[in-house]
Short mmCIF file of C-alpha atoms and ligand atoms in Angstrom, two decimals:
data_model
loop_
_atom_site.label_atom_id
_atom_site.label_comp_id
_atom_site.label_asym_id
_atom_site.label_seq_id
_atom_site.Cartn_x
_atom_site.Cartn_y
_atom_site.Cartn_z
CA MET A 152 26.73 -14.14 16.53
CA ASN A 153 24.52 -17.07 15.47
CA ILE A 154 23.16 -17.98 12.05
CA ASN A 155 19.69 -16.49 12.60
CA GLU A 156 21.18 -13.19 13.74
CA ALA A 157 23.46 -13.19 10.69
CA GLN A 158 20.49 -13.77 8.39
CA ARG A 159 18.60 -10.91 10.07
CA VAL A 160 21.49 -8.49 9.48
CA ILE A 161 21.69 -9.57 5.83
CA THR A 162 17.93 -9.41 5.26
CA ASP A 163 17.79 -5.89 6.74
CA ALA A 164 20.71 -4.64 4.65
CA VAL A 165 19.37 -6.14 1.42
CA GLY A 166 15.86 -4.91 2.23
CA ARG A 167 17.13 -1.35 2.65
CA MET A 168 18.38 -1.45 -0.96
CA GLY A 169 14.80 -1.91 -2.14
CA PRO A 170 13.62 -4.22 -4.92
CA GLY A 171 14.73 -4.20 -8.55
CA ALA A 172 18.08 -3.55 -10.16
CA LEU A 173 21.12 -3.10 -7.92
CA SER A 174 22.77 0.31 -7.96
CA GLU A 175 26.25 1.31 -6.94
CA GLU A 176 24.84 3.90 -4.53
CA ALA A 177 22.66 1.37 -2.70
CA LEU A 178 25.43 -1.24 -2.58
CA VAL A 179 27.92 1.24 -1.15
CA GLN A 180 25.42 2.47 1.42
CA HIS A 181 23.94 -0.83 2.58
CA ILE A 182 26.15 -3.75 1.58
CA HIS A 183 29.70 -2.38 1.74
CA PRO A 184 29.45 -1.85 5.53
CA LEU A 185 29.07 -5.64 5.85
CA PHE A 186 32.55 -5.93 4.32
CA SER A 187 34.33 -3.26 6.37
CA ARG A 188 37.31 -5.48 7.23
CA VAL A 189 38.20 -6.43 3.70
CA LEU A 190 37.41 -2.93 2.37
CA ALA A 191 39.75 -1.44 4.99
CA ARG A 192 42.56 -2.78 2.79
CA ASN A 193 41.60 -0.08 0.30
CA GLU A 194 42.57 2.58 2.86
CA LYS A 195 46.04 1.09 3.26
CA SER A 196 46.77 -0.03 -0.27
CA SER A 197 45.94 1.28 -3.70
CA GLU A 198 45.53 -2.25 -5.07
CA ILE A 199 42.30 -2.91 -6.98
CA TYR A 200 40.98 -6.43 -6.54
CA LEU A 201 39.72 -8.00 -9.76
CA ALA A 202 40.36 -11.63 -8.77
CA ASN A 203 36.84 -12.06 -7.40
CA HIS A 204 36.45 -15.13 -9.67
CA SER A 205 39.34 -16.74 -7.82
CA LEU A 206 39.01 -16.12 -4.08
CA GLY A 207 35.85 -14.22 -3.18
CA ARG A 208 36.06 -11.47 -0.56
CA PRO A 209 34.64 -12.38 2.88
CA MET A 210 31.96 -10.58 4.88
CA ASP A 211 32.86 -9.28 8.36
CA MET A 212 30.44 -11.72 9.94
CA VAL A 213 32.42 -14.77 8.76
CA SER A 214 34.78 -14.50 11.69
CA ASP A 215 31.87 -13.73 14.09
CA LEU A 216 30.00 -16.84 13.02
CA VAL A 217 33.08 -19.08 13.19
CA GLN A 218 33.84 -17.58 16.60
CA GLY A 219 30.25 -18.35 17.68
CA ALA A 220 30.66 -21.98 16.58
CA LEU A 221 33.86 -22.24 18.63
CA ASP A 222 32.30 -20.49 21.64
CA GLY A 223 29.57 -23.14 21.62
CA TRP A 224 32.24 -25.82 21.88
CA TYR A 225 33.89 -24.13 24.90
CA GLU A 226 30.56 -23.55 26.60
CA GLN A 227 28.60 -26.70 25.80
CA LEU A 228 31.28 -29.28 25.01
CA ASP A 229 29.54 -32.21 23.28
CA GLY A 230 26.21 -30.40 23.62
CA VAL A 231 27.33 -28.26 20.69
CA TRP A 232 26.81 -31.06 18.17
CA ASN A 233 23.15 -30.17 17.59
CA ALA A 234 24.09 -26.60 16.65
CA TRP A 235 26.91 -27.83 14.42
CA LEU A 236 24.59 -30.24 12.61
CA ASP A 237 21.92 -27.55 12.25
CA ALA A 238 24.61 -25.40 10.59
CA ARG A 239 25.39 -28.29 8.25
CA ASP A 240 21.74 -28.58 7.27
CA ARG A 241 21.40 -24.83 6.76
CA TYR A 242 24.49 -25.00 4.53
CA ARG A 243 22.82 -27.75 2.49
CA ALA A 244 19.58 -25.74 2.27
CA GLU A 245 21.31 -22.56 1.06
CA ILE A 246 23.15 -24.49 -1.66
CA ALA A 247 19.96 -26.33 -2.68
CA ALA A 248 18.15 -22.99 -2.99
CA MET A 249 20.89 -21.58 -5.23
CA LEU A 250 20.94 -24.67 -7.45
CA CYS A 251 17.10 -24.86 -7.51
CA TRP A 252 17.70 -28.41 -6.26
CA PRO A 253 14.44 -30.04 -5.12
CA ASP A 254 15.78 -31.75 -2.01
CA GLU A 255 18.18 -30.03 0.36
CA ARG A 256 19.28 -33.34 1.90
CA ALA A 257 20.44 -34.37 -1.56
CA VAL A 258 23.17 -31.73 -1.22
CA VAL A 259 26.16 -33.40 0.39
CA PRO A 260 28.91 -31.28 1.92
CA LYS A 261 32.38 -32.03 0.55
CA THR A 262 35.71 -30.37 1.15
CA SER A 263 36.51 -30.08 -2.58
CA ALA A 264 34.85 -30.54 -5.94
CA ALA A 265 37.37 -33.33 -6.60
CA GLN A 266 36.12 -35.18 -3.52
CA GLY A 267 32.59 -35.02 -4.96
CA LEU A 268 33.81 -36.34 -8.31
CA ARG A 269 35.70 -39.23 -6.72
CA ALA A 270 32.62 -40.15 -4.67
CA VAL A 271 30.63 -40.48 -7.90
CA LEU A 272 33.34 -42.36 -9.84
CA ASN A 273 33.73 -44.82 -6.97
CA ALA A 274 29.95 -45.28 -6.79
CA VAL A 275 29.49 -46.25 -10.43
CA PRO A 276 28.93 -50.03 -10.52
CA VAL A 277 31.39 -50.60 -13.38
CA GLN A 278 34.97 -51.82 -12.92
CA MET A 279 36.51 -49.47 -15.45
CA PRO A 280 34.00 -46.81 -16.46
CA SER A 281 34.34 -45.19 -19.85
CA ILE A 282 34.39 -41.42 -19.28
CA VAL A 283 33.98 -38.54 -21.71
CA SER A 284 35.42 -35.25 -20.48
CA THR A 285 36.96 -32.14 -22.00
CA GLU A 286 40.35 -30.45 -22.11
CA CYS A 287 38.71 -27.39 -20.56
CA GLU A 288 38.14 -28.86 -17.10
CA PHE A 289 39.83 -27.31 -14.06
CA ASP A 290 43.14 -28.87 -13.03
CA SER A 291 41.71 -30.67 -10.00
CA ILE A 292 39.07 -32.47 -12.07
CA ASP A 293 41.52 -33.07 -14.92
CA PHE A 294 44.06 -34.56 -12.50
CA VAL A 295 41.57 -36.90 -10.80
CA LEU A 296 40.46 -38.22 -14.19
CA LYS A 297 44.07 -38.68 -15.34
CA ALA A 298 44.92 -40.56 -12.13
CA TYR A 299 41.93 -42.90 -12.63
CA HIS A 300 42.90 -43.39 -16.28
CA ASP A 301 46.57 -44.09 -15.50
CA LYS A 302 45.67 -46.60 -12.77
CA GLU A 303 43.25 -48.26 -15.19
CA ARG A 304 40.33 -47.41 -12.92
CA ALA A 305 38.66 -45.60 -15.82
CA PHE A 306 39.14 -44.99 -19.51
CA VAL A 307 38.93 -41.27 -20.29
CA ARG A 308 38.29 -39.81 -23.71
CA TRP A 309 39.18 -36.11 -23.89
CA VAL A 310 37.19 -33.70 -26.07
CA LYS A 311 39.25 -30.86 -27.52
CA PRO A 312 38.24 -27.21 -27.69
CA ASP A 313 38.17 -25.38 -31.02
CA LYS A 314 41.11 -23.28 -32.24
CA ASN A 315 39.94 -20.37 -30.10
CA GLY A 316 40.04 -22.44 -26.92
CA LEU A 317 36.24 -22.76 -26.75
CA MET A 318 34.16 -25.88 -26.20
CA GLN A 319 31.62 -26.59 -28.90
CA PRO A 320 28.63 -28.61 -27.65
CA GLU A 321 28.42 -30.66 -30.85
CA THR A 322 31.96 -32.03 -30.33
CA ILE A 323 30.97 -33.18 -26.84
CA ILE A 324 27.76 -34.73 -28.13
CA LYS A 325 29.69 -36.52 -30.89
CA ALA A 326 32.13 -38.01 -28.36
CA ILE A 327 29.34 -39.64 -26.31
CA SER A 328 28.63 -43.20 -27.44
CA SER A 329 26.69 -46.17 -26.19
CA ASN A 330 29.95 -47.27 -24.46
CA THR A 331 30.08 -44.09 -22.37
CA ASP A 332 29.30 -44.53 -18.69
CA VAL A 333 30.03 -41.04 -17.34
CA VAL A 334 30.29 -37.56 -18.86
CA VAL A 335 32.19 -34.97 -16.80
CA LEU A 336 32.02 -31.36 -17.90
CA SER A 337 31.87 -27.78 -16.69
CA ALA A 338 28.85 -25.53 -17.05
CA VAL A 339 31.28 -22.59 -17.33
CA CYS A 340 34.89 -23.22 -18.38
CA PHE A 341 37.34 -21.98 -15.77
CA ALA A 342 40.03 -20.59 -18.08
CA THR A 343 37.82 -18.54 -20.38
CA GLY A 344 34.59 -18.10 -18.46
CA GLN A 345 32.79 -19.55 -21.48
CA VAL A 346 29.23 -20.60 -20.63
CA VAL A 347 28.93 -23.97 -22.36
CA GLN A 348 25.86 -23.87 -24.56
CA SER A 349 23.25 -26.61 -25.07
CA LEU A 350 23.91 -28.22 -21.69
CA LYS A 351 20.44 -29.75 -21.68
CA GLU A 352 21.03 -31.31 -25.11
CA ILE A 353 24.40 -32.73 -23.99
CA ILE A 354 22.82 -34.18 -20.83
CA ASP A 355 19.85 -35.60 -22.76
CA GLU A 356 22.23 -37.21 -25.27
CA ALA A 357 24.26 -38.78 -22.45
CA HIS A 358 21.09 -40.19 -20.90
CA GLU A 359 19.91 -41.52 -24.23
CA LYS A 360 23.21 -43.38 -24.59
CA GLY A 361 22.93 -44.74 -21.03
CA ALA A 362 25.56 -42.49 -19.43
CA ILE A 363 25.33 -40.32 -16.33
CA VAL A 364 26.52 -36.70 -16.19
CA VAL A 365 28.64 -34.98 -13.53
CA LEU A 366 28.37 -31.24 -14.05
CA ASP A 367 31.04 -28.98 -12.55
CA ALA A 368 29.12 -25.85 -11.57
CA TYR A 369 31.98 -24.01 -9.85
CA HIS A 370 32.07 -20.97 -12.16
CA ALA A 371 28.30 -20.89 -12.59
CA PHE A 372 27.34 -21.15 -8.91
CA GLY A 373 26.21 -17.76 -7.63
CA VAL A 374 26.82 -16.31 -11.12
CA LEU A 375 24.12 -17.66 -13.44
CA PRO A 376 20.49 -17.87 -12.32
CA LEU A 377 20.28 -21.46 -13.59
CA ASP A 378 17.76 -24.10 -12.61
CA PHE A 379 20.29 -26.90 -12.28
CA ALA A 380 17.65 -29.51 -11.50
CA ALA A 381 15.84 -28.71 -14.76
CA LEU A 382 19.06 -29.38 -16.69
CA GLY A 383 18.79 -32.95 -15.44
CA ALA A 384 22.45 -33.68 -14.64
CA ASP A 385 22.85 -36.66 -12.36
CA PHE A 386 25.39 -35.00 -10.09
CA ILE A 387 26.56 -31.42 -9.58
CA ILE A 388 29.93 -30.65 -8.03
CA GLY A 389 30.96 -27.18 -6.93
CA GLY A 390 32.09 -25.02 -4.08
CA ASN A 391 32.00 -21.69 -2.37
CA TYR A 392 35.40 -20.06 -2.37
CA LYS A 393 34.71 -17.90 -5.42
CA TYR A 394 31.46 -16.07 -6.06
CA THR A 395 29.70 -17.11 -2.86
CA ARG A 396 32.62 -15.89 -0.69
CA GLY A 397 32.75 -19.03 1.44
CA GLY A 398 36.49 -19.64 1.68
CA ALA A 399 38.34 -22.90 1.13
CA GLY A 400 37.00 -26.34 2.02
CA ALA A 401 33.29 -25.52 1.62
CA CYS A 402 32.23 -27.56 -1.38
CA TYR A 403 29.38 -29.90 -2.27
CA LEU A 404 28.05 -32.79 -4.29
CA ALA A 405 24.39 -32.53 -5.29
CA VAL A 406 22.78 -35.86 -6.07
CA HIS A 407 19.78 -35.93 -8.39
CA PRO A 408 16.76 -37.46 -6.62
CA ARG A 409 16.66 -40.20 -9.27
CA HIS A 410 19.76 -41.66 -7.60
CA LEU A 411 18.36 -41.54 -4.09
CA ASP A 412 16.81 -44.45 -2.31
CA SER A 413 14.10 -42.97 -0.14
CA SER A 414 13.80 -46.08 2.02
CA GLY A 415 17.54 -46.43 2.64
CA GLY A 416 18.98 -49.78 3.58
CA GLN A 417 21.40 -51.86 1.58
CA SER A 418 21.88 -50.66 -1.97
CA ALA A 419 21.48 -52.96 -4.94
CA PRO A 420 24.85 -54.06 -6.39
CA ASP A 421 24.03 -52.52 -9.79
CA SER A 422 22.88 -49.14 -8.41
CA ILE A 423 24.97 -46.00 -8.22
CA SER A 424 25.59 -45.94 -4.51
CA PRO A 425 28.45 -44.53 -2.48
CA ILE A 426 31.43 -46.38 -1.09
CA ASP A 427 33.21 -43.17 -0.06
CA THR A 428 31.33 -43.43 3.16
CA GLY A 429 31.47 -43.39 6.96
CA TRP A 430 29.25 -43.52 10.00
CA PHE A 431 27.33 -40.32 9.22
CA ALA A 432 25.89 -42.16 6.19
CA LYS A 433 24.50 -44.98 8.34
CA ARG A 434 20.88 -45.36 9.17
CA GLU A 435 20.50 -43.95 12.71
CA PRO A 436 24.21 -43.17 13.16
CA PHE A 437 23.81 -42.22 16.80
CA SER A 438 22.16 -45.53 17.75
CA TYR A 439 25.55 -47.27 17.46
CA LYS A 440 23.76 -50.37 16.19
CA ARG A 441 25.82 -52.77 14.08
CA SER A 442 24.47 -55.12 11.45
CA GLY A 443 26.17 -57.68 9.27
CA ASN A 444 26.01 -55.41 6.23
CA SER A 445 26.03 -51.74 5.27
CA LEU A 446 22.64 -50.22 6.00
CA PHE A 447 22.53 -46.70 4.59
CA ALA A 448 20.42 -43.75 5.70
CA PRO A 449 17.55 -42.92 3.36
CA GLY A 450 17.88 -40.18 0.74
CA GLY A 451 20.86 -37.90 0.36
CA ASP A 452 22.15 -38.69 3.85
CA ALA A 453 23.39 -41.99 2.37
CA TRP A 454 26.03 -39.89 0.56
CA LEU A 455 27.39 -38.32 3.75
CA GLU A 456 30.73 -39.63 4.93
CA ALA A 457 32.47 -39.76 8.29
CA THR A 458 32.66 -37.01 10.96
CA PRO A 459 32.61 -33.80 8.92
CA PRO A 460 34.61 -30.59 9.31
CA VAL A 461 32.01 -28.25 10.86
CA LEU A 462 33.60 -24.80 10.86
CA THR A 463 33.42 -24.53 7.08
CA TYR A 464 29.61 -24.30 7.31
CA TYR A 465 29.90 -21.17 9.45
CA GLN A 466 32.62 -19.81 7.20
CA ALA A 467 30.50 -20.27 4.05
CA LEU A 468 27.01 -19.42 5.29
CA PRO A 469 27.28 -15.59 5.28
CA GLY A 470 28.23 -15.43 1.59
CA LEU A 471 25.64 -18.02 0.63
CA MET A 472 22.91 -16.21 2.56
CA LEU A 473 23.90 -12.85 1.06
CA THR A 474 23.88 -14.26 -2.47
CA ASN A 475 20.51 -15.96 -1.99
CA THR A 476 18.98 -12.94 -0.27
CA ILE A 477 20.03 -10.50 -3.00
CA GLY A 478 19.21 -13.07 -5.71
CA VAL A 479 21.54 -14.45 -8.38
CA ASP A 480 19.47 -12.82 -11.14
CA ARG A 481 20.07 -9.31 -9.72
CA LEU A 482 23.76 -10.05 -9.11
CA ARG A 483 24.08 -11.33 -12.68
CA ALA A 484 22.51 -8.18 -14.13
CA TYR A 485 24.83 -6.00 -12.05
CA SER A 486 27.87 -8.05 -13.05
CA ARG A 487 26.99 -7.61 -16.74
CA THR A 488 26.78 -3.82 -16.23
CA GLN A 489 30.17 -3.79 -14.50
CA GLN A 490 31.75 -5.99 -17.18
CA LYS A 491 30.47 -3.61 -19.86
CA LEU A 492 31.79 -0.57 -18.04
CA LEU A 493 35.23 -2.16 -17.63
CA ALA A 494 35.28 -3.32 -21.27
CA ASP A 495 34.25 0.14 -22.53
CA GLN A 496 36.88 1.81 -20.39
CA LEU A 497 39.56 -0.59 -21.64
CA GLU A 498 38.57 0.22 -25.24
CA ALA A 499 38.69 3.93 -24.44
CA ASN A 500 42.26 3.39 -23.19
CA GLY A 501 43.30 1.49 -26.30
CA VAL A 502 42.98 -2.11 -25.06
CA THR A 503 40.62 -4.49 -26.86
CA PRO A 504 39.25 -7.06 -24.41
CA LEU A 505 38.18 -10.50 -25.54
CA LEU A 506 34.44 -10.52 -24.88
CA LEU A 507 32.90 -13.93 -25.28
CA LYS A 508 29.25 -13.75 -26.27
CA ASN A 509 28.35 -16.39 -23.68
CA ARG A 510 30.43 -15.55 -20.67
CA GLY A 511 30.23 -15.92 -16.92
CA ALA A 512 31.48 -13.39 -14.39
CA TYR A 513 34.65 -12.07 -16.02
CA ILE A 514 36.12 -10.57 -19.15
CA LEU A 515 39.42 -11.49 -20.78
CA ILE A 516 42.47 -9.90 -22.34
CA GLU A 517 44.61 -12.11 -24.55
CA HIS A 518 48.35 -12.07 -23.91
CA HIS A 519 51.31 -14.09 -25.16
CA ASP A 520 52.68 -14.59 -21.64
CA GLY A 521 50.20 -14.71 -18.80
CA ARG A 522 52.77 -14.75 -16.00
CA GLU A 523 54.47 -11.66 -17.32
CA ALA A 524 51.11 -9.92 -17.77
CA VAL A 525 50.06 -10.72 -14.20
CA ASN A 526 53.39 -9.50 -12.79
CA ARG A 527 53.06 -6.23 -14.65
CA LEU A 528 49.48 -5.83 -13.47
CA LYS A 529 50.49 -6.57 -9.87
CA ALA A 530 53.23 -3.94 -10.11
CA SER A 531 50.63 -1.41 -11.23
CA GLY A 532 48.24 -2.28 -8.40
CA ILE A 533 45.84 -4.59 -10.21
CA ASN A 534 45.17 -7.97 -8.61
CA ALA A 535 44.10 -10.30 -11.44
CA ASP A 536 45.25 -13.64 -12.81
CA ALA A 537 45.82 -15.41 -16.11
CA ARG A 538 45.32 -18.91 -17.46
CA PRO A 539 46.57 -20.66 -20.61
CA LEU A 540 43.90 -20.56 -23.33
CA PRO A 541 43.11 -24.29 -23.76
CA GLY A 542 44.56 -25.94 -26.84
CA THR A 543 46.56 -22.84 -27.84
CA ASP A 544 49.94 -21.31 -26.93
CA ARG A 545 48.22 -18.09 -25.82
CA TRP A 546 47.08 -16.86 -22.42
CA VAL A 547 44.07 -14.94 -21.16
CA VAL A 548 44.11 -12.46 -18.29
CA ARG A 549 40.90 -12.79 -16.26
CA LEU A 550 39.28 -9.61 -14.88
CA CYS A 551 36.29 -10.04 -12.58
CA PRO A 552 34.56 -7.06 -10.97
CA ASP A 553 32.12 -7.68 -8.15
CA LEU A 554 29.69 -5.70 -6.02
CA LEU A 555 32.54 -4.31 -3.91
CA ASN A 556 34.23 -2.67 -6.92
CA THR A 557 33.05 0.88 -7.50
CA ASN A 558 32.72 2.39 -10.97
CA ALA A 559 35.60 4.75 -10.14
CA GLU A 560 37.76 1.69 -9.39
CA LEU A 561 36.84 0.11 -12.71
CA GLU A 562 37.72 3.31 -14.59
CA GLU A 563 41.05 3.50 -12.76
CA SER A 564 41.68 -0.22 -13.44
CA ALA A 565 41.28 0.31 -17.16
CA ARG A 566 43.86 3.13 -17.12
CA ARG A 567 46.34 1.04 -15.12
CA ILE A 568 45.80 -2.10 -17.23
CA ALA A 569 46.34 -0.15 -20.47
CA LYS A 570 49.60 1.26 -19.15
CA ALA A 571 50.82 -2.03 -17.68
CA LEU A 572 50.14 -4.11 -20.79
CA ALA A 573 51.17 -1.48 -23.37
C1 LIG B 864 35.69 -25.23 -12.66
C2 LIG B 864 36.37 -25.52 -11.35
N1 LIG B 864 36.14 -26.70 -10.76
C3 LIG B 864 36.70 -27.01 -9.57
C4 LIG B 864 37.54 -26.12 -8.93
C5 LIG B 864 38.14 -26.46 -7.61
O1 LIG B 864 38.36 -27.85 -7.50
P1 LIG B 864 38.70 -28.49 -6.10
O2 LIG B 864 37.64 -28.08 -5.16
O3 LIG B 864 38.72 -29.94 -6.36
O4 LIG B 864 40.04 -27.98 -5.68
C6 LIG B 864 37.82 -24.88 -9.52
C7 LIG B 864 38.72 -23.92 -8.87
O5 LIG B 864 39.16 -22.95 -9.42
C8 LIG B 864 37.23 -24.60 -10.77
O6 LIG B 864 37.47 -23.44 -11.39
#
């Protein structure tokens, strides 16, 4: 199968659902057949999967597309490069469409969000940048920043959540000063699913104080119909293994056009320009020309690195295409309906979920010991996870339905969860 055939199958299936709000009946009839392999687990096991916020479930065509990319290698040898690079550019275009990013070449494939963050930190033309970040960032981002801080490659100031483990925008705004060079924060906090409010105000404040903003969009990407470009962040980092069902290694760095040099060439010493680089970032990489200095490709291609891993594009494209074809706004509306159903059913079974007013794709249940809660849930056939509630000694269990969970499954989940956590 090739990418165009995959898109045709997706377009047909989504088209058969008709326009407007998604319904369980239409999803089961038209979309579930595209997931027959992963849904076959339901025949063999009574487990209910509610960890869709962690590792998204793959479409059948993932393995067909990856197989197609490998077949091309066997059949065409080095002639396959054009197809592989077309897949890379389609990957960039699908991500740009989801972010509402104005320039698809300003989306740079990365193998992790951390790799995107390091590329930005290493590009900032300051010896020891002063960074403002929060205690609610995901471990990978937190760890990179701590490593830079400990090696005196950056000075990091950490903003604390409130006593309920939530980030308050005014505390972030207050922490940004005229000494700040970089602000690193999540659009949606990973532990709680809290949608951080006033992102535009935080970003505007950072710009006013002369700082740039790296926004971690991981838990917003494919979840919230946000116009990321309109928010004005300088860089977006994120990836595909959650809501866009793209598996591991398929991440990205989106560079705001204000940091792109459309003519390319050698970047000014005081500009934000990449040093995490390689020959794919060169001007005319396949000309094999050498010059005395580093001449970059124009635009976002200057942020590419060395020879990329290509199979991840094929692995991630089906989920990206499905999400874009259905539309994040329709998926969001359906997710809210599912979250409400699950929450109501939990209440009916005597469990009070923690429902944040501004939340992403999942609901929470507080627990004193997350590991114990998850073990009990696993034993009762519920696949979910738990994270420490930042700044507290409590935990939250995270429960994320998605379009493959039926209403009957959600009702059954609530009964099992109530029994397991009683
Ligand atoms: C908010 C957030 N950022 C980043 C990541 C992943 O980071 P990385 O790609 O560096 O492993 C996750 C994974 O759960 C996350 O939740």
